[in-house]
Tab-separated table of C-alpha atoms and ligand atoms in Angstrom:
chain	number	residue	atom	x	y	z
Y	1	UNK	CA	79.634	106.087	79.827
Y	2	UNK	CA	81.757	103.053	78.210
Y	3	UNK	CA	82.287	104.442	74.925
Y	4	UNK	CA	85.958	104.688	74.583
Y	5	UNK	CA	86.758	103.050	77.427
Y	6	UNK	CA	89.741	100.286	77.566
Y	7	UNK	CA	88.581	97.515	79.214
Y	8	UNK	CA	89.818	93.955	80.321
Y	9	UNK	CA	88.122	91.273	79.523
Y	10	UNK	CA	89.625	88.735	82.015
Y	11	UNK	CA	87.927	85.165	81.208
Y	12	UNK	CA	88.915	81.872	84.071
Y	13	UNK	CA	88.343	78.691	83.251
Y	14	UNK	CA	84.646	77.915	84.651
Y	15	UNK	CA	81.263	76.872	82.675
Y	16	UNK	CA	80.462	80.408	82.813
Y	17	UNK	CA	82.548	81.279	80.514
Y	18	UNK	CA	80.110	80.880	78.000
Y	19	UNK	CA	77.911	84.360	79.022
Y	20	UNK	CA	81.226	85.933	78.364
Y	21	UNK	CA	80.495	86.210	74.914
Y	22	UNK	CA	77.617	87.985	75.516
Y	23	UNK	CA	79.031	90.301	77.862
Y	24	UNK	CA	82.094	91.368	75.483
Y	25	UNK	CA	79.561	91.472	72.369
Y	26	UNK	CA	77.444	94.196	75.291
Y	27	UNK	CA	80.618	95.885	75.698
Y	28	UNK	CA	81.690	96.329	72.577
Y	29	UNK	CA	78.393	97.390	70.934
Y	30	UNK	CA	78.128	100.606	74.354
Y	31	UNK	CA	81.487	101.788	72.461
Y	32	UNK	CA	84.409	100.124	74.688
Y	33	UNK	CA	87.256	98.760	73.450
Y	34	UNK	CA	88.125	95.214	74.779
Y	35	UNK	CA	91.150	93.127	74.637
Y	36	UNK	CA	90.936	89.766	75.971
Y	37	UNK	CA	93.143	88.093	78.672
Y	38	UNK	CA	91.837	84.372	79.248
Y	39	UNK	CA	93.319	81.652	81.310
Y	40	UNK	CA	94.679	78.086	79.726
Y	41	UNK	CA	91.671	76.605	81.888
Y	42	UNK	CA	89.088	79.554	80.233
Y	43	UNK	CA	90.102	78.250	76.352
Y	44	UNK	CA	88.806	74.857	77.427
Y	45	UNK	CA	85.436	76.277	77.444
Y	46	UNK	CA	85.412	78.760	75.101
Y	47	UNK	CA	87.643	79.639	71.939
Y	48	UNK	CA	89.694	82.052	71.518
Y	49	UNK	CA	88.854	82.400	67.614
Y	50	UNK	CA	85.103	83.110	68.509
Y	51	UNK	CA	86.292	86.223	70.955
Y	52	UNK	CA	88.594	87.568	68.871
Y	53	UNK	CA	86.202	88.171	66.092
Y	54	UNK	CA	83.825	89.699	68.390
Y	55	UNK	CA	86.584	92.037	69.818
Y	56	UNK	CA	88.453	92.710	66.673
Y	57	UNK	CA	91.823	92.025	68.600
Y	58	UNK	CA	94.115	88.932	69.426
Y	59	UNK	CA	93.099	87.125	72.192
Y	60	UNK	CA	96.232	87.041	75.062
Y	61	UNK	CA	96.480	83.950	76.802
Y	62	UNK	CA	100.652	82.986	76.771
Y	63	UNK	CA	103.427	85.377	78.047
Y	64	UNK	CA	104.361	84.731	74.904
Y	65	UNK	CA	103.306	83.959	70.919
Y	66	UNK	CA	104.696	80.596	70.593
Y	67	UNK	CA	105.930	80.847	66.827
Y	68	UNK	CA	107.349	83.886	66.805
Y	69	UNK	CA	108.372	84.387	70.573
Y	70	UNK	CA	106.721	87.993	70.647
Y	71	UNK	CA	106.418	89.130	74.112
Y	72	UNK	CA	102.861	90.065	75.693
Y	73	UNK	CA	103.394	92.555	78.225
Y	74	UNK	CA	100.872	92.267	80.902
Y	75	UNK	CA	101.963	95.384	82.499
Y	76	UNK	CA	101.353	97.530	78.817
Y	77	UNK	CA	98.007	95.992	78.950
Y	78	UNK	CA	97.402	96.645	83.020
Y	79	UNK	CA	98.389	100.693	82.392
Y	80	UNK	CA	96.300	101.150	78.944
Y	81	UNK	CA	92.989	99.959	81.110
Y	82	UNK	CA	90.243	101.879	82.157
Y	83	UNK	CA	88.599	98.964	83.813
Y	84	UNK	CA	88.992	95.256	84.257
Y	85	UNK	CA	86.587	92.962	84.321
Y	86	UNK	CA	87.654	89.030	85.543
Y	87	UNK	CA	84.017	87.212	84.442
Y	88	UNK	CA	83.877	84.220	85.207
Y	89	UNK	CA	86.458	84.298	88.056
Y	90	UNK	CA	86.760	80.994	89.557
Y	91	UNK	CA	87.876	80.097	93.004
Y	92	UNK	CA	91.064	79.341	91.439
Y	93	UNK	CA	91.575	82.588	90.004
Y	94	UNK	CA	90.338	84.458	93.061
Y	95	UNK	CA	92.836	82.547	95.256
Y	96	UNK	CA	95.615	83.455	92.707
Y	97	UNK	CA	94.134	86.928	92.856
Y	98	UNK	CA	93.756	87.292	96.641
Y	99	UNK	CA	97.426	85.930	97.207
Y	100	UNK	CA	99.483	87.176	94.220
Y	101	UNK	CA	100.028	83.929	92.933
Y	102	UNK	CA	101.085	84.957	89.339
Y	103	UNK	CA	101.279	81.734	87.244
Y	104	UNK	CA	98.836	83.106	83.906
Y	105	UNK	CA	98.519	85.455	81.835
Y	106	UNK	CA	95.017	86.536	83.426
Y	107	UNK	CA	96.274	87.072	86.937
Y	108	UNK	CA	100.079	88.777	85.782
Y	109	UNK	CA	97.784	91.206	84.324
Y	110	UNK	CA	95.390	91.413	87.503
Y	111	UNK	CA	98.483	92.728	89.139
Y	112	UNK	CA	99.486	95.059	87.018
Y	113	UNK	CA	96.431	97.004	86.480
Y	114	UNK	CA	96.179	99.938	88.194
Y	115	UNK	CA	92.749	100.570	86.787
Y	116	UNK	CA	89.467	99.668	89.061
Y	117	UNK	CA	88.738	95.787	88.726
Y	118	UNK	CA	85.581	94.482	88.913
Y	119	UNK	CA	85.521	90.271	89.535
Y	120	UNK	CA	81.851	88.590	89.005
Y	121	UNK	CA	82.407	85.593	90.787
Y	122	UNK	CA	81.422	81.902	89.283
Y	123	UNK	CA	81.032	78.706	91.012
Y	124	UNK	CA	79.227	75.967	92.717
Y	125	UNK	CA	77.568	77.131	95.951
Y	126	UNK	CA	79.913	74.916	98.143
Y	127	UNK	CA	82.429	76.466	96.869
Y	128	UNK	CA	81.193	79.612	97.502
Y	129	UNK	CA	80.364	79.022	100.702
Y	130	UNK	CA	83.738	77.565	101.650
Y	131	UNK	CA	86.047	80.060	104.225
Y	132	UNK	CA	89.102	80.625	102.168
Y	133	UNK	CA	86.577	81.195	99.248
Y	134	UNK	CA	85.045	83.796	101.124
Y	135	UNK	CA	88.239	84.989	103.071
Y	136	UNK	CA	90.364	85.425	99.801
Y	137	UNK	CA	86.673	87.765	97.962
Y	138	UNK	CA	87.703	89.709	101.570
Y	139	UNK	CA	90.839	90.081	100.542
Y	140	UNK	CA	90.178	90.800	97.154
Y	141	UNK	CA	87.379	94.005	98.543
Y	142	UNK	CA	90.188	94.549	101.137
Y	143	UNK	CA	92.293	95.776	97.892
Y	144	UNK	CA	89.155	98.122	96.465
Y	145	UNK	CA	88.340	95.388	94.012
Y	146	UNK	CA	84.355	95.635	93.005
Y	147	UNK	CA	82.831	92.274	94.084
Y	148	UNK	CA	79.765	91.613	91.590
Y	149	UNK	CA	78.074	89.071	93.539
Y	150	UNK	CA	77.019	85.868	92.123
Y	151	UNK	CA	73.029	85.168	92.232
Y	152	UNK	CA	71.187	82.105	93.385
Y	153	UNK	CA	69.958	79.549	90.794
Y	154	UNK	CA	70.776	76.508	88.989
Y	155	UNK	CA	74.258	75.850	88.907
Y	156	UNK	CA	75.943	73.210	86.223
Y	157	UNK	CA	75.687	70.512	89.014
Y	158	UNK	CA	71.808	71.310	88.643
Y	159	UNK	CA	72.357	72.082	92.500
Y	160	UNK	CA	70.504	75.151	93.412
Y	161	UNK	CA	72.340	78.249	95.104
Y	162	UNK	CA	74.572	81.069	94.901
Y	163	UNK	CA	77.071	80.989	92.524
Y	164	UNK	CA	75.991	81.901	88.924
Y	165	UNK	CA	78.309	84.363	87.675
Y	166	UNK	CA	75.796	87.937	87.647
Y	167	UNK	CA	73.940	87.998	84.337
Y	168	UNK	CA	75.839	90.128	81.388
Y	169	UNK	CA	73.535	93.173	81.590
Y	170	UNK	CA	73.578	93.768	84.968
Y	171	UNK	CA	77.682	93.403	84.837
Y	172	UNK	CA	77.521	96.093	82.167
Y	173	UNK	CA	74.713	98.012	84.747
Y	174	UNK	CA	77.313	97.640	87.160
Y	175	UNK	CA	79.993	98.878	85.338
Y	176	UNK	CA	77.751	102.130	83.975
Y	177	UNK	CA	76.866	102.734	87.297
Y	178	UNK	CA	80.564	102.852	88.664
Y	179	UNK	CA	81.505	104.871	85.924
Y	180	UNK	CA	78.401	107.589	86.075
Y	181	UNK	CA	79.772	107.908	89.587
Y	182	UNK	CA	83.241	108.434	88.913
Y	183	UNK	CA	82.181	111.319	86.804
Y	184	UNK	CA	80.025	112.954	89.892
Y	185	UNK	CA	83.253	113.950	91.465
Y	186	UNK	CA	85.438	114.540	88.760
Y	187	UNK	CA	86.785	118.438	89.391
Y	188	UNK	CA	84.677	118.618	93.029
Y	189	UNK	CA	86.615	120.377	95.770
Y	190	UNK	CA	85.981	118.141	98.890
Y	191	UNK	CA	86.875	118.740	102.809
Y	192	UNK	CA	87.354	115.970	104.488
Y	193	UNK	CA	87.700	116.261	108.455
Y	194	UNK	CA	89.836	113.219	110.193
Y	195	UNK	CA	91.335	112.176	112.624
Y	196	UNK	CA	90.841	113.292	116.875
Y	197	UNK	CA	91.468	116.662	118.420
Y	198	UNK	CA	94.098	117.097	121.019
Y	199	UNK	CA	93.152	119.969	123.529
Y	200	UNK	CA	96.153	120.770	125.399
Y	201	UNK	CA	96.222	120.861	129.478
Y	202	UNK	CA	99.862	121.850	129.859
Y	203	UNK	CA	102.733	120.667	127.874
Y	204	UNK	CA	102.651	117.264	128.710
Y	205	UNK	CA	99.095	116.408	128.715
Y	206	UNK	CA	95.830	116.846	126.511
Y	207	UNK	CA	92.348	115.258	125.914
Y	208	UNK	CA	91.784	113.436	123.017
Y	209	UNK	CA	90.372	110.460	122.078
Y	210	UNK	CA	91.011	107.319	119.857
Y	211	UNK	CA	90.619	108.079	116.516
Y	212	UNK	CA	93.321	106.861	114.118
Y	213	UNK	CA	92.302	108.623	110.694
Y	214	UNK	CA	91.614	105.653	108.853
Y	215	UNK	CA	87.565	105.761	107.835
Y	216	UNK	CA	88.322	110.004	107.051
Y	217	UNK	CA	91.754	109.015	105.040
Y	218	UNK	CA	89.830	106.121	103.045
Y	219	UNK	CA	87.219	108.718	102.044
Y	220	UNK	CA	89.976	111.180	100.882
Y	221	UNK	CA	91.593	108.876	98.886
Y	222	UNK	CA	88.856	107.703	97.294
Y	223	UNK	CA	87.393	111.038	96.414
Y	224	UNK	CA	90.547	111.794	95.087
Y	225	UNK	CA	91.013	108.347	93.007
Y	226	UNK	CA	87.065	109.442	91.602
Y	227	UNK	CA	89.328	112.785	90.397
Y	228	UNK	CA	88.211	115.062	93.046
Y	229	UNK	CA	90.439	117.870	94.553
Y	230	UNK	CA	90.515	116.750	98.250
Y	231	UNK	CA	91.579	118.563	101.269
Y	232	UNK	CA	92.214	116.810	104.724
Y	233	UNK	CA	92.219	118.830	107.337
Y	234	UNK	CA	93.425	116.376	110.012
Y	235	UNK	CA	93.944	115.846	113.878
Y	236	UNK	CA	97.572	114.085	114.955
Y	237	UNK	CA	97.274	110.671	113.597
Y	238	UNK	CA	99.954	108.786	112.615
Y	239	UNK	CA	98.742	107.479	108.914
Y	240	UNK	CA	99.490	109.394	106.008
Y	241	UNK	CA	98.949	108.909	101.999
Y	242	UNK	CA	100.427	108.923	98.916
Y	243	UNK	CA	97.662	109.575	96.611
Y	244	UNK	CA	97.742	112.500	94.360
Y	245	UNK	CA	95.106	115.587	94.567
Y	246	UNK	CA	94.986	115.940	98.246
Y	247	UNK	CA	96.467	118.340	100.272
Y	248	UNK	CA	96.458	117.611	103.436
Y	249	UNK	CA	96.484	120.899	106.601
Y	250	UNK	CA	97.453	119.257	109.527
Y	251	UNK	CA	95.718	121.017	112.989
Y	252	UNK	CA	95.867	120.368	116.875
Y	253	UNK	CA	92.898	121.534	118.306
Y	254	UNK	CA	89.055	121.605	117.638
Y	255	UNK	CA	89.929	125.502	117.733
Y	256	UNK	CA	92.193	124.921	114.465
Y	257	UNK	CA	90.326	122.766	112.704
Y	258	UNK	CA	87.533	125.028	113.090
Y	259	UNK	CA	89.249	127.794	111.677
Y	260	UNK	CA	90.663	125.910	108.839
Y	261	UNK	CA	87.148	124.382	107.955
Y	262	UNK	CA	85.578	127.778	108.133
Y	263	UNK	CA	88.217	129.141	105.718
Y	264	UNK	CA	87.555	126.278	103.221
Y	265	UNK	CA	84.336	125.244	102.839
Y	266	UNK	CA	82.906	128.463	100.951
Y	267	UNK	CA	85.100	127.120	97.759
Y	268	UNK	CA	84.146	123.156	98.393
Y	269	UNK	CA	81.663	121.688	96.802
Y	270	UNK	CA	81.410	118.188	99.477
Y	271	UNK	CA	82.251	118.262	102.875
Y	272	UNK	CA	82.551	115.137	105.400
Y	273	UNK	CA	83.156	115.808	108.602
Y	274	UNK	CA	84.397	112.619	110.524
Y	275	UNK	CA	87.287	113.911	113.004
Y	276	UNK	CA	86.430	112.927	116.298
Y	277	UNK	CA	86.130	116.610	117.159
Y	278	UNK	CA	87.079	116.696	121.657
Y	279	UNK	CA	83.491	118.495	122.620
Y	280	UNK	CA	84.913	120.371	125.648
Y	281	UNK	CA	88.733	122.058	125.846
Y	282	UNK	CA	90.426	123.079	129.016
Y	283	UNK	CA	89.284	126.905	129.868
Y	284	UNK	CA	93.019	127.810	130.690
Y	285	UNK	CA	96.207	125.789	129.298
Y	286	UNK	CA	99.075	125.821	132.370
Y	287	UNK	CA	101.796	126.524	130.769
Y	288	UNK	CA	104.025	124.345	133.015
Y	289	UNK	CA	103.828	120.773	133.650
Y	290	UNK	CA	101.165	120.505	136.684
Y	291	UNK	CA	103.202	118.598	139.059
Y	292	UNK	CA	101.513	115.792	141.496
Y	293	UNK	CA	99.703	117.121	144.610
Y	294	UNK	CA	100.444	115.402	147.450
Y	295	UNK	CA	96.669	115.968	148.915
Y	296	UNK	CA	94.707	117.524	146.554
Y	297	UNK	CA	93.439	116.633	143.015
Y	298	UNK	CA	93.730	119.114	140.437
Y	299	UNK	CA	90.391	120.123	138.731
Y	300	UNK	CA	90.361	121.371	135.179
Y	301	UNK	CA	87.698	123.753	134.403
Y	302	UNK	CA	86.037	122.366	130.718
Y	303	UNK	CA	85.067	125.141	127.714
Y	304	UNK	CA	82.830	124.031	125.383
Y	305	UNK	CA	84.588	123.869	121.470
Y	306	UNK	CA	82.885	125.273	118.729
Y	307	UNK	CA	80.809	122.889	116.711
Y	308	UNK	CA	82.598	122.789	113.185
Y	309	UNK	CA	79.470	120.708	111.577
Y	310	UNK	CA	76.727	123.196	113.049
Y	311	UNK	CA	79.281	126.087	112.101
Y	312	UNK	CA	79.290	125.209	108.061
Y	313	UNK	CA	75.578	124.049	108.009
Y	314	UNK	CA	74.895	127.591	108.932
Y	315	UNK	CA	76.737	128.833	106.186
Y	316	UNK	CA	76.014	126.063	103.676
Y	317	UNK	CA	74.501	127.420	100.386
Y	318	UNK	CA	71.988	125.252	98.450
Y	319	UNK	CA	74.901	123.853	95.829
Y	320	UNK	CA	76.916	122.678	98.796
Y	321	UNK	CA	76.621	119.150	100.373
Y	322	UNK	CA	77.504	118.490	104.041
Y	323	UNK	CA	78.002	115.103	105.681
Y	324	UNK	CA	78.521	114.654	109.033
Y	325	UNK	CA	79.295	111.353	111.096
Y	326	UNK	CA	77.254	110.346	114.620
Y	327	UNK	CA	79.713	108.026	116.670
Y	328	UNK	CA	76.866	106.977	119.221
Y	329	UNK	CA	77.573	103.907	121.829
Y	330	UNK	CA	73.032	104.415	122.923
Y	331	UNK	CA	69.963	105.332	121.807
Y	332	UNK	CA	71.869	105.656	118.021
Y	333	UNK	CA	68.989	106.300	115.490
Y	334	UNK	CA	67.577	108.344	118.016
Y	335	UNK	CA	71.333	110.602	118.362
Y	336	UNK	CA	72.265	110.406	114.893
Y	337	UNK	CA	68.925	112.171	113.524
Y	338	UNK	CA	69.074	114.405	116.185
Y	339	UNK	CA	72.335	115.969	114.996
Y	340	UNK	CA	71.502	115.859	111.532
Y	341	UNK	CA	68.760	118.311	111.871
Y	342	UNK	CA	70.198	120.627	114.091
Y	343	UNK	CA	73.967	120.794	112.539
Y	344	UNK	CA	71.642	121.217	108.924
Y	345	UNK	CA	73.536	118.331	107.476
Y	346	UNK	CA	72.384	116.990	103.957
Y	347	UNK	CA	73.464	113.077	105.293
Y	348	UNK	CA	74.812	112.038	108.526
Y	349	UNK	CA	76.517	108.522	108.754
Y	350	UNK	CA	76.244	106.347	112.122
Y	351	UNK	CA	79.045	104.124	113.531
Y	352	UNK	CA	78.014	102.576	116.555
Y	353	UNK	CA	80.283	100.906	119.553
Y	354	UNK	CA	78.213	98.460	119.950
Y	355	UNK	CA	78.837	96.736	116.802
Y	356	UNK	CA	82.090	95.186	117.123
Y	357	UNK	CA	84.635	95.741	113.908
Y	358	UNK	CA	83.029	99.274	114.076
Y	359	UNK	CA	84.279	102.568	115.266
Y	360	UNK	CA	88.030	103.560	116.749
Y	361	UNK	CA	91.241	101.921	115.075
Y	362	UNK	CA	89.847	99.196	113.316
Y	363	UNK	CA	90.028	98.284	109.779
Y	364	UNK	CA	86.629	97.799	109.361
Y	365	UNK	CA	83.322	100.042	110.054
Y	366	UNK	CA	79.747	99.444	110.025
Y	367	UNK	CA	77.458	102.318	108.942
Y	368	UNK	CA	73.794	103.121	108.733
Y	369	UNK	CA	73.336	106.590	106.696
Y	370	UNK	CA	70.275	108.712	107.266
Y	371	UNK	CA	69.983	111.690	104.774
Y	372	UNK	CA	67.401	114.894	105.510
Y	373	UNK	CA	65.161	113.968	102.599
Y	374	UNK	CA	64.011	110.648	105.235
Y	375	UNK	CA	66.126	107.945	103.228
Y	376	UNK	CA	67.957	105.499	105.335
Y	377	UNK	CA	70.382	103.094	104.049
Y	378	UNK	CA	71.870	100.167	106.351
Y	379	UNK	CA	75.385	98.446	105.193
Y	380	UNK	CA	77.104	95.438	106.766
Y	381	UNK	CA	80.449	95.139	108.388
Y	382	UNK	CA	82.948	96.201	105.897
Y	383	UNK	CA	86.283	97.103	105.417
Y	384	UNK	CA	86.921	101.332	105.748
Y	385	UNK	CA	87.711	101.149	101.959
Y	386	UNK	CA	84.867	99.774	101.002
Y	387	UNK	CA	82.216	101.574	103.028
Y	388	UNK	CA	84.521	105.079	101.904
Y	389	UNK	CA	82.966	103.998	98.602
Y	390	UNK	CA	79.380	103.213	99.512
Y	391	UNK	CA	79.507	106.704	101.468
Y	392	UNK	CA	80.510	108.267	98.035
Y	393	UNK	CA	78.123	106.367	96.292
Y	394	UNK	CA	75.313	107.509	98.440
Y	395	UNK	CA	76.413	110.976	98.687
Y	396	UNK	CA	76.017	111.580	94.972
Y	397	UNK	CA	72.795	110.220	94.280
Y	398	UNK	CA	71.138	111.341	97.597
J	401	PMT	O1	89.489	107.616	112.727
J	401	PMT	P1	89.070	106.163	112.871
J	401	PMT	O2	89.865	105.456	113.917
J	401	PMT	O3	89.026	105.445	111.548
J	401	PMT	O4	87.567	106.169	113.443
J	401	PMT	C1	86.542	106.720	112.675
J	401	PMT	C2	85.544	107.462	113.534
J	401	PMT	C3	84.899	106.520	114.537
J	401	PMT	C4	86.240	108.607	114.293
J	401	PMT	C5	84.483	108.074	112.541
J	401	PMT	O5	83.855	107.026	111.849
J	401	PMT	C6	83.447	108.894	113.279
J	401	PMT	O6	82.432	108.415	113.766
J	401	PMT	N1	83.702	110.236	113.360
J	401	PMT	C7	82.863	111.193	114.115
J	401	PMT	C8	83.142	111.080	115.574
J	401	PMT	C9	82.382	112.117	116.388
J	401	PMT	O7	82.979	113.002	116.886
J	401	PMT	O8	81.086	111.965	116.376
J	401	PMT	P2	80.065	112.940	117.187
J	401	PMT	O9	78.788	112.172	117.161
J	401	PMT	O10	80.629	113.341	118.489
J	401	PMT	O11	79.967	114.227	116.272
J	401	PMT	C10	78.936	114.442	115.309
J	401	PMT	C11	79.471	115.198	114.110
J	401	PMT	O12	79.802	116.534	114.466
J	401	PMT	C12	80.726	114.607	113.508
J	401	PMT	O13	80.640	114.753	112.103
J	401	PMT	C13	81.850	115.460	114.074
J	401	PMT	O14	82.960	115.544	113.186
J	401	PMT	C14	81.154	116.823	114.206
J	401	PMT	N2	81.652	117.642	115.303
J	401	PMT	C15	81.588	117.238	116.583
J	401	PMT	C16	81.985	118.078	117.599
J	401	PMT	C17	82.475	119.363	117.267
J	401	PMT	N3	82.890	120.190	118.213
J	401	PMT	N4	82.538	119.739	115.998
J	401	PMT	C18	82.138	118.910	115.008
J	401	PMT	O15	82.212	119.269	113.834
């Protein structure tokens, strides 16, 4: 999985710095190729001369080559990456990270890349415990950037707790792991549903409900960033994106997403269903705007929509995966498995109302997946970007 890869070695200036050696002489021997970007702080604690022997390139550290005034461009070196890797990163570096504070070589770089970074985190456990440590490693996931959480131990102040940078192997695990699943999806055709329904009353008025798009857009775009061909078919929402490989049908009603799913799905491969489909449509749309009674209330006789998960897991064939969602506010585990088995789905993810940061609007979700081989897998609060991911994740090795 690494051989040939480009990767960043991106080395702050913490004790740490010492496994670092091991981890580029790990990389180097699975095949990648490493250049190394260390901070003025990092050389303190480990030479230059000893890493690049073990990478077979120049070390960067300056903007520029003092003696001869050559010019290190951080943004060549962000674009030729496949990966970067910031082990140690200090609290200093993350802050500089988190807030674009671009005064090194290291974090220049950081901001540049436009390959996935991956930051192993390395300091004393008060530190690591302080809020703007932790805010800024939000702000850093906030971004997409891999966290590779420290473990508990003995740190250098022979204090115990967390804050020892992850142990070599298991950063090179990591990084295997991210890259096996970036191959999963490489060439899939996935449908992604987002988005609410709007079912029209008259032309004035619908029912819908208060989905924005965001936790069906994140998964799009990062099916599409893992090289999948992605297709949104989405409810009005007023979000949009950018990223190449997705097509995106826009539809009104439950009724036209339907049809569009039904079209689709017989060529896709995935399909996540997490438009906040409206259950129930009005039986006859008045073509006028109803006008205010001055006694009487006007009643609107409900149809029931067609189920667009139940609809595909009736079709599904035995090489296609189907995920639906379960936005429950009671009784969740309970709903959730409910509609897994009878829609046929392969995984069906619950978001609850209950948990606040979860659901509707937010930036954030909160997610317990239950899959129809009996696995469950619970997640904290995190942000839509980041649980798009873990969805992924678990999708391709249910
Ligand atoms: O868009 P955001 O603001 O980011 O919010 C995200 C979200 C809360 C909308 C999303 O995370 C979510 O939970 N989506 C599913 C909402 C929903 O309609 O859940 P449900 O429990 O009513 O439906 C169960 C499943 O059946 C869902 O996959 C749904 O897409 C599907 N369904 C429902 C009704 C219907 N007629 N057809 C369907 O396909």
């Amino acid at each position: 999985m690494l051989k040939g890869k480009h990767i960043i070695l991106g080395i702050s200036g913490g004790i740490a710095a010492y496994k670092s050696v091991t981890l580029l002489r790990l990389l180097i021997k699975a095949g990648a190729e490493v250049q190394v970007v260390i901070t003025p702080s990092g050389k303190e604690f480990i030479t230059p001369v000893t890493l690049s022997a073990l990478s077979g390139k120049p070390v960067i550290s300056e903007f520029f080559t003092a003696n001869t005034g050559e010019w290190h461009s951080h943004v060549d070196i962000g674009l030729w990456a496949d990966a970067m890797v910031i082990a140690p990163a200090t609290a200093s570096s993350i802050a500089k990270m988190a807030n674009g504070v671009a005064d090194n070589m290291l974090i220049t770089t950081y901001l540049s890349a436009k390959a996935p970074v991956f930051i192993a985190p390395a300091m004393d456990l008060d530190m690591m415990a302080h809020p703007s440590t932790k805010r800024n490693i939000e702000l850093l996931k906030s971004y997409g950037n891999h966290i590779i959480e420290p473990a508990e131990g003995e740190l250098a102040s022979h204090l115990i707790g967390k804050g020892r940078m992850e142990e070599p192997e298991e950063i090179v695990k990591y990084l295997y792991r991210f890259f096996a699943s970036q191959q999963a999806l490489k060439g899939k055709n996935v449908l992604v549903t987002a988005g609410p329904t709007y079912e029209k009353i008259d032309p004035v008025r619908f029912i819908g409900n208060y989905s924005s798009g965001k936790m069906g857009y994140a998964i799009a775009e990062e099916a599409a960033h893992r090289g999948a061909n992605v297709t949104i078919v989405s409810g009005p929402v007023s979000i949009s994106t950018s990223t190449p490989n997705i097509n995106i049908i826009k539809v009104e009603s439950a009724r036209e997403m339907y049809e569009q799913c039904v079209k689709i799905f017989p060529n896709c491969d995935y399909a996540i269903m997490c438009a906040a489909v409206a259950d129930y449509a009005p039986a006859k749309y008045i073509d006028i705007k109803i006008k205010r009674e001055k006694e009487d209330v006007p009643v609107i006789k409900l149809v029931k929509n067609p189920d667009i998960a139940a609809k595909l897991g009736a079709i599904k064939r035995p090489d296609q995966t189907l995920v639906g969602f379960a936005l429950e506010t009671n009784n969740e585990e309970n709903n959730a498995l409910e509609k897994l088995h009878r829609k046929n789905l392969d995984m069906i993810i619950l978001n609850s109302l209950q948990d606040s940061g979860a659901g509707f609007g937010k930036d954030t979700n909160k997610i317990t997946t239950y899959f129809s081989n009996g696995k469950k897998l619970e997640y904290s609060l995190k942000s839509k970007v980041e649980v798009a991911k873990d969805i992924l994740d678990s999708i391709i090795t249910k």
